[in-house]
Amino acid sequence: MADQNGFYAPERVLIIVAHADDIEFGMGGTVARWTEAGTQVTYCIVTDNSSGSNDPAMTRERLIELRQQEQIAAAKILGVEDVRFLSYPDGQLEHTLELRRELTRIIRQVRPQIVATMDPTTIFAPNSDYINHPDHRAAAEAAIYAVFPSSENRLIFPELIVEGLEIHHVKQVYLNFSLQPNLYVDTSTTWERKMEALLAHKSQVSEEVREWIRGADTEVGKAGGYALAESFRVMTINRDEVQNG
Ligand SMILES: [Zn+2]
């Protein structure tokens, strides 16, 4: 259903990203909009987050555990209880058929109307000197091809049918961190919750991140006509099934 501002809040949304904290940085305010509207949101974190530190005293094993706990806490702040970790090695992710199969399995289990991920075509960040992390692009590429054609087709991964997972048609794909956004979500009312969730990633961010994100979300807001916003490239891949927005 679309709310009075045209914001589409379906029954279920699945968000697929490479790392713990990717969702909170780019889409936390939108997640809060969805959960406030009653949408069931599921997170799928593809890597094990084991490279997110240059502290010589930190080990990969400790970081995996710590960052899972941080992600679960951050999700809870935004009203998300279902968080799945696929645990591919952080920093070395590739779009493989194995990953595509795992994501297809999750799509068929969750049966979301929307799958959100990053834009896999973004190599350089909009208006900055940031080189997009290759894990982001690999996770996103696997996610979009899991949506189409894999989750819609009985014969691509027939073993999933044997597992009892019937095909599923996702209605819309939301691509965050895109150079071609066509949707601006007003996050003015959920921005503080987004920041609270982002700051739950204590091993990754500190209070200084607040001003940086405020600046970035204000810029996006200007383009969308809101005080604060997050942007997506939205693709409607099964138009007949979208009831609103
Ligand atoms: Zn990341």
CSV table of C-alpha atoms and ligand atoms in Angstrom, one decimal:
chain,number,residue,atom,x,y,z
A,1,MET,CA,0.0,0.0,0.0
A,2,ALA,CA,1.1,3.6,-0.7
A,3,ASP,CA,0.8,6.1,2.2
A,4,GLN,CA,-0.5,9.6,1.7
A,5,ASN,CA,2.9,10.7,0.3
A,6,GLY,CA,3.1,7.9,-2.2
A,7,PHE,CA,5.6,5.9,-0.2
A,8,TYR,CA,5.2,2.2,-1.1
A,9,ALA,CA,5.2,0.0,2.0
A,10,PRO,CA,4.5,-3.5,1.0
A,11,GLU,CA,4.0,-6.6,3.2
A,12,ARG,CA,7.6,-7.8,2.9
A,13,VAL,CA,11.0,-6.2,1.9
A,14,LEU,CA,14.3,-8.1,1.7
A,15,ILE,CA,17.5,-6.1,1.8
A,16,ILE,CA,20.7,-7.7,0.5
A,17,VAL,CA,24.1,-6.0,1.1
A,18,ALA,CA,27.7,-7.0,1.5
A,19,HIS,CA,28.5,-5.7,5.0
A,20,ALA,CA,27.1,-4.9,8.4
A,21,ASP,CA,26.4,-1.1,8.4
A,22,ASP,CA,25.8,-0.8,4.6
A,23,ILE,CA,22.0,-0.7,5.3
A,24,GLU,CA,22.2,1.9,8.1
A,25,PHE,CA,24.5,4.2,6.1
A,26,GLY,CA,22.3,4.4,3.0
A,27,MET,CA,18.8,3.2,3.7
A,28,GLY,CA,18.3,3.3,7.5
A,29,GLY,CA,15.7,6.1,7.3
A,30,THR,CA,13.8,4.2,4.6
A,31,VAL,CA,13.8,1.0,6.7
A,32,ALA,CA,12.3,2.9,9.6
A,33,ARG,CA,9.6,4.2,7.3
A,34,TRP,CA,8.8,0.7,6.2
A,35,THR,CA,8.7,-0.9,9.6
A,36,GLU,CA,6.6,2.1,11.0
A,37,ALA,CA,4.1,1.3,8.2
A,38,GLY,CA,4.0,-2.4,9.2
A,39,THR,CA,6.3,-3.8,6.5
A,40,GLN,CA,8.2,-7.0,7.6
A,41,VAL,CA,11.9,-6.3,6.7
A,42,THR,CA,14.5,-9.0,6.4
A,43,TYR,CA,18.3,-8.2,6.2
A,44,CYS,CA,20.7,-10.5,4.4
A,45,ILE,CA,24.4,-9.6,5.1
A,46,VAL,CA,26.5,-11.5,2.6
A,47,THR,CA,30.0,-11.3,4.0
A,48,ASP,CA,31.3,-12.1,7.5
A,49,ASN,CA,32.5,-8.5,8.1
A,50,SER,CA,35.9,-9.8,9.1
A,51,SER,CA,38.0,-7.1,7.4
A,52,GLY,CA,36.4,-4.0,9.1
A,53,SER,CA,39.4,-3.1,11.2
A,54,ASN,CA,43.1,-2.2,10.9
A,55,ASP,CA,43.7,-2.5,14.6
A,56,PRO,CA,46.7,-4.9,15.0
A,57,ALA,CA,45.1,-6.3,18.1
A,58,MET,CA,41.9,-7.3,16.3
A,59,THR,CA,41.4,-10.8,14.9
A,60,ARG,CA,39.0,-11.8,12.1
A,61,GLU,CA,37.3,-14.2,14.5
A,62,ARG,CA,36.6,-11.6,17.1
A,63,LEU,CA,35.4,-9.1,14.5
A,64,ILE,CA,33.0,-11.5,13.0
A,65,GLU,CA,31.2,-12.1,16.3
A,66,LEU,CA,31.4,-8.4,17.3
A,67,ARG,CA,29.9,-7.1,14.0
A,68,GLN,CA,27.1,-9.7,14.0
A,69,GLN,CA,26.1,-8.4,17.4
A,70,GLU,CA,26.3,-4.8,16.3
A,71,GLN,CA,24.2,-5.6,13.2
A,72,ILE,CA,21.5,-7.4,15.2
A,73,ALA,CA,21.4,-4.4,17.6
A,74,ALA,CA,21.2,-1.9,14.8
A,75,ALA,CA,18.4,-3.9,13.1
A,76,LYS,CA,16.4,-4.0,16.3
A,77,ILE,CA,16.5,-0.2,16.6
A,78,LEU,CA,14.9,0.1,13.1
A,79,GLY,CA,12.3,-2.6,13.9
A,80,VAL,CA,14.0,-5.5,12.1
A,81,GLU,CA,14.3,-8.9,13.8
A,82,ASP,CA,15.1,-11.2,10.9
A,83,VAL,CA,18.8,-10.8,10.1
A,84,ARG,CA,20.6,-13.5,8.1
A,85,PHE,CA,24.4,-13.7,7.7
A,86,LEU,CA,25.9,-15.7,4.8
A,87,SER,CA,29.5,-15.3,6.0
A,88,TYR,CA,31.5,-15.0,2.8
A,89,PRO,CA,35.0,-13.7,3.5
A,90,ASP,CA,34.9,-9.9,3.8
A,91,GLY,CA,36.9,-8.0,1.2
A,92,GLN,CA,37.0,-10.9,-1.3
A,93,LEU,CA,33.4,-11.2,-2.4
A,94,GLU,CA,32.7,-12.3,-6.0
A,95,HIS,CA,29.4,-12.8,-7.8
A,96,THR,CA,29.4,-16.6,-8.2
A,97,LEU,CA,26.6,-19.0,-9.1
A,98,GLU,CA,26.9,-20.4,-5.5
A,99,LEU,CA,26.1,-16.9,-4.1
A,100,ARG,CA,23.3,-16.4,-6.6
A,101,ARG,CA,21.8,-19.7,-5.6
A,102,GLU,CA,21.9,-18.8,-1.9
A,103,LEU,CA,20.2,-15.5,-2.6
A,104,THR,CA,17.6,-17.1,-4.8
A,105,ARG,CA,16.8,-19.5,-1.9
A,106,ILE,CA,16.4,-16.6,0.5
A,107,ILE,CA,14.2,-14.6,-1.9
A,108,ARG,CA,11.9,-17.7,-2.3
A,109,GLN,CA,11.8,-18.2,1.5
A,110,VAL,CA,11.0,-14.5,2.3
A,111,ARG,CA,8.9,-13.9,-0.8
A,112,PRO,CA,9.3,-10.1,-0.7
A,113,GLN,CA,7.5,-7.6,-2.9
A,114,ILE,CA,10.7,-5.4,-2.9
A,115,VAL,CA,14.3,-6.4,-2.9
A,116,ALA,CA,16.7,-3.6,-2.0
A,117,THR,CA,20.4,-3.7,-2.6
A,118,MET,CA,23.1,-1.3,-3.9
A,119,ASP,CA,23.4,-0.2,-7.5
A,120,PRO,CA,25.9,-2.7,-8.9
A,121,THR,CA,26.9,-0.3,-11.7
A,122,THR,CA,28.3,2.4,-9.3
A,123,ILE,CA,32.1,2.2,-9.5
A,124,PHE,CA,32.7,5.7,-8.2
A,125,ALA,CA,30.5,7.4,-5.7
A,126,PRO,CA,28.3,10.3,-6.7
A,127,ASN,CA,30.1,13.7,-6.1
A,128,SER,CA,33.0,12.4,-4.3
A,129,ASP,CA,36.4,10.6,-4.6
A,130,TYR,CA,35.2,7.4,-3.1
A,131,ILE,CA,35.8,4.2,-5.0
A,132,ASN,CA,32.9,1.9,-4.4
A,133,HIS,CA,33.9,-1.2,-2.4
A,134,PRO,CA,34.0,-4.2,-4.8
A,135,ASP,CA,32.0,-6.3,-2.2
A,136,HIS,CA,29.1,-3.9,-2.6
A,137,ARG,CA,29.0,-4.4,-6.3
A,138,ALA,CA,29.4,-8.1,-6.1
A,139,ALA,CA,26.6,-8.6,-3.6
A,140,ALA,CA,24.4,-6.3,-5.6
A,141,GLU,CA,25.1,-8.0,-8.9
A,142,ALA,CA,24.3,-11.4,-7.4
A,143,ALA,CA,21.2,-10.0,-5.8
A,144,ILE,CA,19.7,-8.6,-9.0
A,145,TYR,CA,20.3,-11.7,-10.9
A,146,ALA,CA,18.9,-13.8,-8.1
A,147,VAL,CA,15.7,-11.6,-8.4
A,148,PHE,CA,15.7,-12.0,-12.2
A,149,PRO,CA,15.8,-14.5,-13.7
A,150,SER,CA,16.7,-17.1,-11.0
A,151,SER,CA,13.8,-16.6,-8.5
A,152,GLU,CA,11.2,-16.6,-11.3
A,153,ASN,CA,12.4,-19.7,-13.1
A,154,ARG,CA,11.8,-23.3,-12.0
A,155,LEU,CA,14.6,-24.8,-14.1
A,156,ILE,CA,17.6,-22.6,-13.3
A,157,PHE,CA,18.2,-24.0,-9.8
A,158,PRO,CA,15.9,-27.1,-9.9
A,159,GLU,CA,17.4,-28.2,-6.5
A,160,LEU,CA,15.5,-25.3,-4.9
A,161,ILE,CA,12.2,-26.7,-6.2
A,162,VAL,CA,13.2,-30.1,-4.7
A,163,GLU,CA,13.7,-28.2,-1.3
A,164,GLY,CA,10.1,-27.1,-1.6
A,165,LEU,CA,10.9,-23.5,-2.6
A,166,GLU,CA,8.5,-22.5,-5.4
A,167,ILE,CA,9.3,-19.6,-7.8
A,168,HIS,CA,8.6,-16.1,-6.7
A,169,HIS,CA,8.1,-12.8,-8.6
A,170,VAL,CA,9.6,-9.8,-7.0
A,171,LYS,CA,7.7,-6.6,-7.9
A,172,GLN,CA,10.4,-3.9,-7.5
A,173,VAL,CA,14.1,-3.6,-7.1
A,174,TYR,CA,15.4,-0.7,-5.1
A,175,LEU,CA,19.0,0.2,-5.9
A,176,ASN,CA,20.7,2.4,-3.2
A,177,PHE,CA,23.9,4.5,-3.9
A,178,SER,CA,22.9,4.9,-7.5
A,179,LEU,CA,24.0,7.5,-10.0
A,180,GLN,CA,20.5,7.4,-11.6
A,181,PRO,CA,18.1,7.8,-8.7
A,182,ASN,CA,14.4,8.1,-9.5
A,183,LEU,CA,13.0,7.9,-6.0
A,184,TYR,CA,13.6,10.2,-3.0
A,185,VAL,CA,12.3,8.9,0.3
A,186,ASP,CA,11.6,11.6,2.9
A,187,THR,CA,13.5,10.5,6.0
A,188,SER,CA,13.0,13.7,8.0
A,189,THR,CA,11.0,12.0,10.7
A,190,THR,CA,13.1,8.8,10.9
A,191,TRP,CA,16.6,10.4,10.6
A,192,GLU,CA,17.4,10.2,14.4
A,193,ARG,CA,16.5,6.5,14.4
A,194,LYS,CA,18.7,6.0,11.4
A,195,MET,CA,21.6,7.6,13.3
A,196,GLU,CA,20.9,5.6,16.4
A,197,ALA,CA,21.1,2.4,14.4
A,198,LEU,CA,24.2,3.5,12.5
A,199,LEU,CA,25.9,4.4,15.8
A,200,ALA,CA,25.2,0.9,17.1
A,201,HIS,CA,28.0,-0.2,14.8
A,202,LYS,CA,30.4,0.9,17.5
A,203,SER,CA,33.5,-0.8,16.0
A,204,GLN,CA,33.0,1.2,12.7
A,205,VAL,CA,31.7,4.6,13.5
A,206,SER,CA,31.7,7.3,16.2
A,207,GLU,CA,29.6,10.5,16.8
A,208,GLU,CA,31.5,12.3,14.1
A,209,VAL,CA,29.6,10.3,11.5
A,210,ARG,CA,26.5,12.3,12.4
A,211,GLU,CA,27.5,15.5,10.7
A,212,TRP,CA,28.8,13.7,7.6
A,213,ILE,CA,25.5,11.8,7.2
A,214,ARG,CA,23.5,14.9,7.9
A,215,GLY,CA,25.3,16.7,5.1
A,216,ALA,CA,24.9,13.8,2.7
A,217,ASP,CA,21.2,13.3,3.5
A,218,THR,CA,20.5,17.0,3.3
A,219,GLU,CA,22.1,17.1,-0.2
A,220,VAL,CA,19.9,14.1,-1.3
A,221,GLY,CA,16.9,15.9,0.3
A,222,LYS,CA,17.5,19.0,-1.8
A,223,ALA,CA,17.2,16.9,-5.0
A,224,GLY,CA,14.0,15.3,-3.7
A,225,GLY,CA,12.4,18.4,-2.1
A,226,TYR,CA,12.7,17.2,1.5
A,227,ALA,CA,14.8,18.3,4.5
A,228,LEU,CA,16.5,14.9,4.7
A,229,ALA,CA,16.1,12.0,2.2
A,230,GLU,CA,17.6,8.8,0.9
A,231,SER,CA,17.6,8.0,-2.8
A,232,PHE,CA,17.1,4.9,-4.9
A,233,ARG,CA,16.9,3.8,-8.5
A,234,VAL,CA,13.7,1.9,-8.5
A,235,MET,CA,13.0,-0.7,-11.2
A,236,THR,CA,9.5,-2.2,-11.5
A,237,ILE,CA,10.1,-5.6,-13.0
A,238,ASN,CA,6.7,-7.1,-12.5
A,239,ARG,CA,4.5,-4.1,-13.0
A,240,ASP,CA,1.1,-5.8,-13.1
A,241,GLU,CA,1.7,-7.0,-9.5
A,242,VAL,CA,2.4,-3.6,-8.0
A,243,GLN,CA,-0.8,-2.3,-6.4
A,244,ASN,CA,0.5,1.2,-5.5
A,245,GLY,CA,3.4,3.5,-6.1
B,1,ZN,ZN,30.2,-1.8,3.0
